[in-house]
Coordinates of C-alpha atoms and ligand atoms in Angstrom, one line a residue:
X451 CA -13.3 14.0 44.1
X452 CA -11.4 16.3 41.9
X453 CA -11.4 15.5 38.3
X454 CA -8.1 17.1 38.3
X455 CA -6.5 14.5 41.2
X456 CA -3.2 13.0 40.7
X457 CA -2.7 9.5 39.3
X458 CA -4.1 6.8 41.9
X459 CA -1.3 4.9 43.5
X460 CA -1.6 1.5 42.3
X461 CA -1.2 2.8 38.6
X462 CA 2.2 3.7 39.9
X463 CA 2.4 0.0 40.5
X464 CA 1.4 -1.1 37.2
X465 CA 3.5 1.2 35.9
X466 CA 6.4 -0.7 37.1
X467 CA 4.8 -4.0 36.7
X468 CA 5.1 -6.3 33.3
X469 CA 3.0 -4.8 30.6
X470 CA 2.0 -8.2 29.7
X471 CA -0.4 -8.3 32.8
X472 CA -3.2 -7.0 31.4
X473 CA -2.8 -6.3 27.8
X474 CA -2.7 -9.2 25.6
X475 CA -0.1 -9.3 22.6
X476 CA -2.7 -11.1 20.6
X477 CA -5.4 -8.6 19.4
X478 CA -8.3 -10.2 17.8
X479 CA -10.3 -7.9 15.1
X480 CA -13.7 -9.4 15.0
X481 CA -15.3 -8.9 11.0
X482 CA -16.9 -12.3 10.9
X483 CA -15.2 -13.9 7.6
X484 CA -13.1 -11.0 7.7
X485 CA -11.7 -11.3 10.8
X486 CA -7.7 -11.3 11.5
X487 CA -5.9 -10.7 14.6
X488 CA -3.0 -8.2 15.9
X489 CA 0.2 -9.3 16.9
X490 CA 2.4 -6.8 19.1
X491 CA 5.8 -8.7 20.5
X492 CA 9.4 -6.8 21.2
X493 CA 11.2 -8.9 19.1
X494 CA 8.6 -10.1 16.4
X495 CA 10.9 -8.5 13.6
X496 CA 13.1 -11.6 14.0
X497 CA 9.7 -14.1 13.2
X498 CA 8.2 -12.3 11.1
X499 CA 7.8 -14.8 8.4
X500 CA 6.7 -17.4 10.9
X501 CA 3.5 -15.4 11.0
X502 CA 3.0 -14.7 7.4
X503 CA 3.8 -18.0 5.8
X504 CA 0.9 -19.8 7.3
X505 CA -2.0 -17.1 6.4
X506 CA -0.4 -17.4 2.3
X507 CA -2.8 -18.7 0.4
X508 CA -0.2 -19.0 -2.0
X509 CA 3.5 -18.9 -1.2
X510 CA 4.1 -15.8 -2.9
X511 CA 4.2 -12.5 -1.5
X512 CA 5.1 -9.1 -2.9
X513 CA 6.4 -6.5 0.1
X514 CA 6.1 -2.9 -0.5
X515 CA 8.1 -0.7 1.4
X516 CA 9.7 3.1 1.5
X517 CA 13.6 3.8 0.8
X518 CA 13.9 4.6 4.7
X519 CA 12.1 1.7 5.7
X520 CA 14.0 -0.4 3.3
X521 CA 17.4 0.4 4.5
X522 CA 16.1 -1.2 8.3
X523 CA 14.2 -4.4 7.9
X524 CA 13.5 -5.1 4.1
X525 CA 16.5 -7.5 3.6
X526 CA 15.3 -9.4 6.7
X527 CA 11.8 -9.6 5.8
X528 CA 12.7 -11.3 2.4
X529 CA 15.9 -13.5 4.0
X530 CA 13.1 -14.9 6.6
X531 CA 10.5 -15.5 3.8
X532 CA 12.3 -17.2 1.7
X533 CA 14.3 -19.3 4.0
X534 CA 10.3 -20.7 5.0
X535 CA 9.9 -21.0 1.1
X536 CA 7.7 -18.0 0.2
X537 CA 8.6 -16.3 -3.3
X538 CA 9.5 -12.8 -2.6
X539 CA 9.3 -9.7 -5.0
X540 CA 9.8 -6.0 -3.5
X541 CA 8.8 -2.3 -4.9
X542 CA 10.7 0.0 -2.9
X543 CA 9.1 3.5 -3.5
X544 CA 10.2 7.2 -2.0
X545 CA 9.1 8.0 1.9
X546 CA 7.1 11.2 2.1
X547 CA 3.2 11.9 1.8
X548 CA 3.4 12.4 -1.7
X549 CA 3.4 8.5 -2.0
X550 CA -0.1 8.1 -1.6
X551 CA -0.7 9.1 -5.0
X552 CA -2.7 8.8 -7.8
X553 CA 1.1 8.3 -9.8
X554 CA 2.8 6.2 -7.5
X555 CA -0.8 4.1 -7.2
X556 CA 0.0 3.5 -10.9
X557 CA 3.6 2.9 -10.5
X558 CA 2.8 -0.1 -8.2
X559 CA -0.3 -1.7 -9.6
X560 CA 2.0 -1.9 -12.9
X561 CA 4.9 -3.2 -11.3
X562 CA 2.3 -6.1 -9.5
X563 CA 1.3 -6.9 -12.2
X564 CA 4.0 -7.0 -14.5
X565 CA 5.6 -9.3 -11.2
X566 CA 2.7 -11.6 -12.8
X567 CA 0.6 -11.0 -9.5
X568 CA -1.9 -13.6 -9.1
X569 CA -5.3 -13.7 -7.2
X570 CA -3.9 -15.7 -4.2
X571 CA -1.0 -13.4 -3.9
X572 CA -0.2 -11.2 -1.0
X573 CA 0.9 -7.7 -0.6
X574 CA 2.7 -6.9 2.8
X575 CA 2.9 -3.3 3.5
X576 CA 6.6 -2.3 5.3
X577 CA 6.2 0.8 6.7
X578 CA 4.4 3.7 8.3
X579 CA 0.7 5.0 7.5
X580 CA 1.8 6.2 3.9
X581 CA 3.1 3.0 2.6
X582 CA 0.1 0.9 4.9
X583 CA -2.5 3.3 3.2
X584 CA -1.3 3.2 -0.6
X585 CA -0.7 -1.1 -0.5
X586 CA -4.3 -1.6 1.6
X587 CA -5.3 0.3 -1.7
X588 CA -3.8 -1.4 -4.0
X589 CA -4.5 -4.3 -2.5
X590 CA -8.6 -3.6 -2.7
X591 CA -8.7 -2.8 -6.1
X592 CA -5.6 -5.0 -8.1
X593 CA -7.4 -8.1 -9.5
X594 CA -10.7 -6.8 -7.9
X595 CA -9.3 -7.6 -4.8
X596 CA -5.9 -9.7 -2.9
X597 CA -5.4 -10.1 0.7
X598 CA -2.4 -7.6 2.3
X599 CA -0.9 -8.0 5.6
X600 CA 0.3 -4.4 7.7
X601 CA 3.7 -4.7 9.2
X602 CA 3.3 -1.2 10.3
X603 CA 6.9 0.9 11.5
X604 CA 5.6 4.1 12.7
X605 CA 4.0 4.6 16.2
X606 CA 1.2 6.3 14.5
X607 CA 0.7 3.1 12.3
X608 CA 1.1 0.6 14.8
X609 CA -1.9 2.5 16.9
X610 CA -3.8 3.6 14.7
X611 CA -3.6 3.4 10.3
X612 CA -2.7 -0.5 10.6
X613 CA -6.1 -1.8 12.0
X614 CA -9.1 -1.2 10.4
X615 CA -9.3 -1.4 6.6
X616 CA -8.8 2.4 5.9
X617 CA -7.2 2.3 2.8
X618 CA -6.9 5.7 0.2
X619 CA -4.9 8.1 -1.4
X620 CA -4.8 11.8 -0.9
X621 CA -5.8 13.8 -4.6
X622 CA -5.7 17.4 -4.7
X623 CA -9.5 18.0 -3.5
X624 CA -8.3 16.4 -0.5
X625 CA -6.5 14.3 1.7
X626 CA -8.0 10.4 1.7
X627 CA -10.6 11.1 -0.7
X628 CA -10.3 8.3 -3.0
X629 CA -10.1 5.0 -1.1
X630 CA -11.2 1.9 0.2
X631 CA -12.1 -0.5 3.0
X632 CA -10.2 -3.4 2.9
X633 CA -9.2 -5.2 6.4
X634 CA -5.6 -6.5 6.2
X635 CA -5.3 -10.4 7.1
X636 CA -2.9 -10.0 9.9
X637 CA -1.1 -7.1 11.5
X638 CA 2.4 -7.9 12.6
X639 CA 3.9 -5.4 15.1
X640 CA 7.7 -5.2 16.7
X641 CA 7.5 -2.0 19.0
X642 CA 11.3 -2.0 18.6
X643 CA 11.0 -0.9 15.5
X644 CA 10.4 2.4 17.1
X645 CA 14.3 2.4 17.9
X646 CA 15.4 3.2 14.6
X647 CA 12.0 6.2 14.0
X648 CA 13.0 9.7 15.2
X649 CA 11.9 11.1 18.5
X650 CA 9.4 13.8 16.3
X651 CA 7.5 10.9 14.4
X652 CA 7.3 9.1 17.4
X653 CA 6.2 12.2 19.3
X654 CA 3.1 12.9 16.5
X655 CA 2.2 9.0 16.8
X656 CA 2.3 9.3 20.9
X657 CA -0.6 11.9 20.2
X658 CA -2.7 8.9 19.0
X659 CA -2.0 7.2 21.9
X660 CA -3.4 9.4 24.1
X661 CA -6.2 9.6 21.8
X662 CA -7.9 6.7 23.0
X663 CA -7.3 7.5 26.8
X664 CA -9.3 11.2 26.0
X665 CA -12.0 8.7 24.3
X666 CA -13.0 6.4 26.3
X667 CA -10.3 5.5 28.6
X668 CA -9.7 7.7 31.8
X669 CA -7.4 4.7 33.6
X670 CA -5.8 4.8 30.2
X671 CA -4.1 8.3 30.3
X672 CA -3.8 8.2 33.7
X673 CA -1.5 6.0 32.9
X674 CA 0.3 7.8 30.2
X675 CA 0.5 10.9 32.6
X676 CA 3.2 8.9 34.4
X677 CA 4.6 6.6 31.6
X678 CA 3.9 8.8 28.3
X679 CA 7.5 10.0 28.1
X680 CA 9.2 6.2 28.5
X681 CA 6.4 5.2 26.1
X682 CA 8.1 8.4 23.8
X683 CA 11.4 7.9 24.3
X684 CA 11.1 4.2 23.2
X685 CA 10.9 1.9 27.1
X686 CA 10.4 -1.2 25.7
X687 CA 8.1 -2.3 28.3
X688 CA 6.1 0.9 28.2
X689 CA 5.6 1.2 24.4
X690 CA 4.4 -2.2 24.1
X691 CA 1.9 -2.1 27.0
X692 CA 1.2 1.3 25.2
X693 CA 0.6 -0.2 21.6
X694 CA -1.3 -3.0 23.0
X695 CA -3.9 -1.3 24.9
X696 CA -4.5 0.7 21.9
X697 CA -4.6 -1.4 19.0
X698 CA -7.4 -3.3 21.9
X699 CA -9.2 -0.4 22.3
X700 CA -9.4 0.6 18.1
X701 CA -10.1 -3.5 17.6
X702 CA -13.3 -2.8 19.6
X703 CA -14.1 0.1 18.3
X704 CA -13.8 -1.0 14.4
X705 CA -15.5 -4.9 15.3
X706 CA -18.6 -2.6 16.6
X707 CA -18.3 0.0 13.9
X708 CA -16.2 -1.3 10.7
X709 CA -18.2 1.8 8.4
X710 CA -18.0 4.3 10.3
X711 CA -21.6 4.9 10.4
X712 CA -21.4 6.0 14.4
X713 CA -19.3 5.2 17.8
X714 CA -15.6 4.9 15.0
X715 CA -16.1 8.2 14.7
X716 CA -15.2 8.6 17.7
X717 CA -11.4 8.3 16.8
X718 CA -11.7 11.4 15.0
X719 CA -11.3 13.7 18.4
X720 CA -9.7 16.8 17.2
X721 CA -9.5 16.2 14.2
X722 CA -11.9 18.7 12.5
X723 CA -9.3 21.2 14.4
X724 CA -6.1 18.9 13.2
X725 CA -7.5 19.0 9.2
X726 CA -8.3 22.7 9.5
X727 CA -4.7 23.2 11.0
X728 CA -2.8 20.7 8.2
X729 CA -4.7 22.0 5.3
X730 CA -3.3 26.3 6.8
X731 CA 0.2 24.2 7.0
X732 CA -0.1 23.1 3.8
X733 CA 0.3 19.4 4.4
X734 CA 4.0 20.2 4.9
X735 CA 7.1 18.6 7.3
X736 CA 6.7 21.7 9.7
X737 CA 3.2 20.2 11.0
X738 CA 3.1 16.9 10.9
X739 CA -0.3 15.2 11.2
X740 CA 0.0 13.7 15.1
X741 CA 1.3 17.3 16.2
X742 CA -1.8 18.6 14.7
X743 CA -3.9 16.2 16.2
X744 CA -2.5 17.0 19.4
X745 CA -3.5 20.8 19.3
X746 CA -7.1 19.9 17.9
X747 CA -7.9 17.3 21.1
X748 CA -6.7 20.5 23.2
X749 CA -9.4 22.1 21.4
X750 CA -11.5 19.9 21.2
X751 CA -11.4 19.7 25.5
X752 CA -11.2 23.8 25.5
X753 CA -14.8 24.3 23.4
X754 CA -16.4 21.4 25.5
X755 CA -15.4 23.4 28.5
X756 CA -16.6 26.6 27.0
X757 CA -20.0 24.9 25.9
X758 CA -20.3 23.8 29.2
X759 CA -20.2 19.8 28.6
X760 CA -16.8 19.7 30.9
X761 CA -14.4 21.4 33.1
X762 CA -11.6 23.6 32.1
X763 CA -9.7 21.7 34.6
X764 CA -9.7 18.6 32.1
X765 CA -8.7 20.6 29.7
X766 CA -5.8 22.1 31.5
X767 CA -4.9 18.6 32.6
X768 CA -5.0 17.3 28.7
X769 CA -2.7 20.4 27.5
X770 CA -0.5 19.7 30.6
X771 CA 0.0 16.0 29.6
X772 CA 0.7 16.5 26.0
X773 CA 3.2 19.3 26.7
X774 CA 5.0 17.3 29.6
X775 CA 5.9 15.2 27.0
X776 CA 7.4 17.3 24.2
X777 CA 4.2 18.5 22.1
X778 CA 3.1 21.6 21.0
X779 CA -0.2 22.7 22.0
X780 CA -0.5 26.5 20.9
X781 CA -1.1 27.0 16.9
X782 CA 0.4 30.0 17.1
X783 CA 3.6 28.1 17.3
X784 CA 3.0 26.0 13.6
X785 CA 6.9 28.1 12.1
X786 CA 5.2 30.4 9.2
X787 CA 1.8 30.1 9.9
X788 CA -0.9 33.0 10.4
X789 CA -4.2 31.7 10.7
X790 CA -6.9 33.9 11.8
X791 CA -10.8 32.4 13.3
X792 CA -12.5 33.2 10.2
X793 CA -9.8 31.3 8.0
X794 CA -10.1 28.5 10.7
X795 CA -14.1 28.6 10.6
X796 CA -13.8 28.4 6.7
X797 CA -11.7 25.4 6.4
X798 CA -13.8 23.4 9.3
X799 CA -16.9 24.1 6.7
X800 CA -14.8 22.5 4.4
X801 CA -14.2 19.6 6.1
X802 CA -16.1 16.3 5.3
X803 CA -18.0 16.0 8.4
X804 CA -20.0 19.0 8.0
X805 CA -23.4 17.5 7.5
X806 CA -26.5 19.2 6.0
X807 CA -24.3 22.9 6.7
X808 CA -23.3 21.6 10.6
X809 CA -20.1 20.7 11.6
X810 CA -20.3 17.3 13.4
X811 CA -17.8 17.4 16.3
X812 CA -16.4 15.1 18.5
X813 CA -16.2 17.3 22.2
X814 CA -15.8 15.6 25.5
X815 CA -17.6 15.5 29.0
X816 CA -14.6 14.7 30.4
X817 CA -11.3 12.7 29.9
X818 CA -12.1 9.0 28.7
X819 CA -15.7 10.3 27.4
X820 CA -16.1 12.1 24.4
X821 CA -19.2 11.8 22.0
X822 CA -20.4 13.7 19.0
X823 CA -22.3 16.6 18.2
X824 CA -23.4 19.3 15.5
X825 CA -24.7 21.9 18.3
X826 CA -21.9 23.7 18.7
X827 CA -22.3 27.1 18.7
X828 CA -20.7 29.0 15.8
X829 CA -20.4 32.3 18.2
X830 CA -18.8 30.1 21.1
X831 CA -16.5 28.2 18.6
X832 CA -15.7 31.5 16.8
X833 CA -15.1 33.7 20.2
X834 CA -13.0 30.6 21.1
X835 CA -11.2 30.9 18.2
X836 CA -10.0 34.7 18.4
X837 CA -9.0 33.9 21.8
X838 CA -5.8 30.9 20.7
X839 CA -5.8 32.8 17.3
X840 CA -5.8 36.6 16.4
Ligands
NAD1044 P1 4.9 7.9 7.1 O1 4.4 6.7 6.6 O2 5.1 9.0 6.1 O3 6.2 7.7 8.0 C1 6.9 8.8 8.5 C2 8.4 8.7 8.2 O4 9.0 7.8 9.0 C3 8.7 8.3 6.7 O5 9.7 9.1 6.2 C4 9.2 6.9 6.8 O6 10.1 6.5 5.8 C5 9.8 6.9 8.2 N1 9.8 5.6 8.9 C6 8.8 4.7 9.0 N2 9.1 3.8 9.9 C7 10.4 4.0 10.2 C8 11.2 3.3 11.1 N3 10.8 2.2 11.9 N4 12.5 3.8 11.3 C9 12.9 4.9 10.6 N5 12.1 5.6 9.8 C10 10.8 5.1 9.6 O7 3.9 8.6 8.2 P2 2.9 8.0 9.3 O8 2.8 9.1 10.3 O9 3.2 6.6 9.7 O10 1.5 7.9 8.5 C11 0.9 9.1 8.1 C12 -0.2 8.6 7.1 O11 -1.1 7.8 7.8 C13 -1.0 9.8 6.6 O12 -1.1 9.7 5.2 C14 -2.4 9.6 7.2 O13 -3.5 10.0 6.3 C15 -2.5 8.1 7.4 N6 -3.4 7.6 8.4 C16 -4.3 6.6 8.0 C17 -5.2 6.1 9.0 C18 -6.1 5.0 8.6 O14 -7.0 4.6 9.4 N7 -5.9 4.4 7.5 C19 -5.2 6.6 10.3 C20 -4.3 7.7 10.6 C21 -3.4 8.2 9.6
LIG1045 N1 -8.2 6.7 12.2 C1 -9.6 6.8 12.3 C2 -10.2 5.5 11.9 O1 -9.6 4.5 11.6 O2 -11.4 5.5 11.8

């Protein structure tokens, strides 16, 4: 059979079925005594604090949040939590990258603390991957360590940044450099708060999604390549079976792997390309990180071809998908950017996976199988390189 074939028919079915069917909207995140489980509802925003209040091993929580995010749900958030009788302090701080800083790192482990945080205290992140990243943080390292729960608010964070225990800050050496592990002790997901995200954040998270379908999931993005766009343009139905399925897949992935010492690296696909591509951009609005991520797995699919480990019909069929939905797969389109294969070359070396002067990759053998690898070839990738670049 054709790896290129069209979607089977009875994913047409499912597609019109109830998401509920076969993805469960309770994730569990197996750690042992770290363990904690996902919970993805439409509608969850409304019982929020039901969830919270009964992991608190105090009744005292402090929310952090961004300005945008504030002006949607923080208001609710503290009316439910204190109507179940859980003292509530907020730090509202600006939306933007520049957040996770070493400043505003500073700015909010003083204002914890001068709240009189205590050691059975709680931080709840509000928020997409910025504000999840900079609280998990601050959660590891104020009073050597309190617990945090993610009540992540960007597609990207509700499939990806809010399950797992990545936690950093971005210095100017680079992006996530200084950081920690710490697991949240609950993840609290409404996929309606997509409603109120616009359609280009959601678009740059939707790459994530089909992340995990290019990993390890061939069913997967066959059925995104006939409900990706309801999934983008917010289907309730679709975005939760969407979330679900992937906050399952990354549970798996992180129970097996919490270090990333092998297989979580996995979740990386195109992103030695995406870095390489941010770091040209300049870590600015006019390439956001999912849009990078987007061109790098169409890389990523386009060397495997070239080395030989799949077909360029997989890759065709990737770039198709991603474009039938609104993204951008060509870097010549980044607005301002020249970037030529040497330049690319150099900032891949610069990367942190190169390893003993070899680039570790993740390429694929096909969709819904990808692995990793430092053999290959700088002439290929190079050749490959001139080809999308000069
Ligand atoms: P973000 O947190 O900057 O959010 C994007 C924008 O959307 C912000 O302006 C924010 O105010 C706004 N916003 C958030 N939720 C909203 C909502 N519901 N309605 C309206 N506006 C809303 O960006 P992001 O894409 O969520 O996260 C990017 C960060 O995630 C990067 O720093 C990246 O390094 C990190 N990340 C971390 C991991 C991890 O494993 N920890 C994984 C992937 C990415
Ligand atoms: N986002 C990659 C990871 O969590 O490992």
């Amino acid at each position: 059979m054709s790896r290129a074939r069209a979607p089977a028919a009875g994913l047409k079915m499912l597609a019109q079925g109830s998401p509920d069917a076969e993805a469960p909207a309770v994730i569990s995140v197996s750690l042992g005594d770290r363990s904690y489980d996902i919970q993805i509802r439409p509608g969850l925003r409304y019982r929020f604090a039901d969830a919270i209040a009964p992991i608190l091993t105090r009744p005292r929580v402090i929310v952090v949040t961004d300005e945008t995010v504030a002006g949607h749900y923080l208001a609710m958030l503290e009316h439910q939590l204190r109507a179940v009788g859980v003292a509530v302090d907020s730090v509202v701080l600006p939306p933007g990258e520049e957040t996770k800083s070493f400043g505003h790192l500073e700015t909010l482990t003083a204002r914890c603390l001068d709240l009189g945080l205590e050691r059975r205290d709680t931080l709840v992140a509000l928020g997409g991957g910025v504000i999840g990243d900079l609280t998990g943080f601050a959660a590891a390292v104020l009073l050597r360590g309190v617990a945090f729960i993610q009540i992540p608010t960007t597609l990207l964070a509700q499939v990806d940044s809010s399950v797992g225990g990545k936690t950093a800050i971005d210095v100017p050496a680079g992006k996530n450099l200084i950081g920690a592990f710490h697991q949240p002790a609950r993840v609290l997901i409404d996929p309606e708060t997509l409603n109120t995200l616009d359609r280009r954040q959601r678009l740059a998270g939707y790459a994530e999604v089909v992340k995990y379908g290019l990993i390890r999931d061939r069913d997967f993005f066959e059925w995104l390549e006939i409900n990706g766009k309801s999934v983008v343009d917010g289907d309730r139905a679709a975005a939760t079976k969407a979330i679900r399925t992937a906050c399952a897949a990354k549970a798996e992935v992180v129970a097996r792997d919490e270090r990333d010492a092998g297989e979580r690296a996995l979740l990386n696909l195109g992103h030695t390309f995406a870095h390489a591509l941010e770091t040209a951009a300049g870590y600015h609005d006019r390439l956001l990180h999912g849009e990078a991520v987007a061109m790098g797995m169409v890389m990523a699919f386009d060397v495997s071809a070239t080395m030989a480990w799949s077909t360029g019909q997989d890759a065709q069929r990737v770039r198709a998908h991603l474009e039938s939905v609104g993204l951008v797969t060509d870097p010549r389109s980044i607005p301002g950017l020249t970037l030529t294969a040497d330049t690319m070359m150099a900032l891949m070396r610069n990367d942190k996976k190169v390893v003993d002067d070899r680039i570790n990759f993740i390429m694929v053998r096909g969709i819904g199988d990808a692995f990793r690898t430092a053999d290959v070839e700088d002439g290929a990738l190079k050749s490959y390189l001139r080809s999308i670049l000069n």
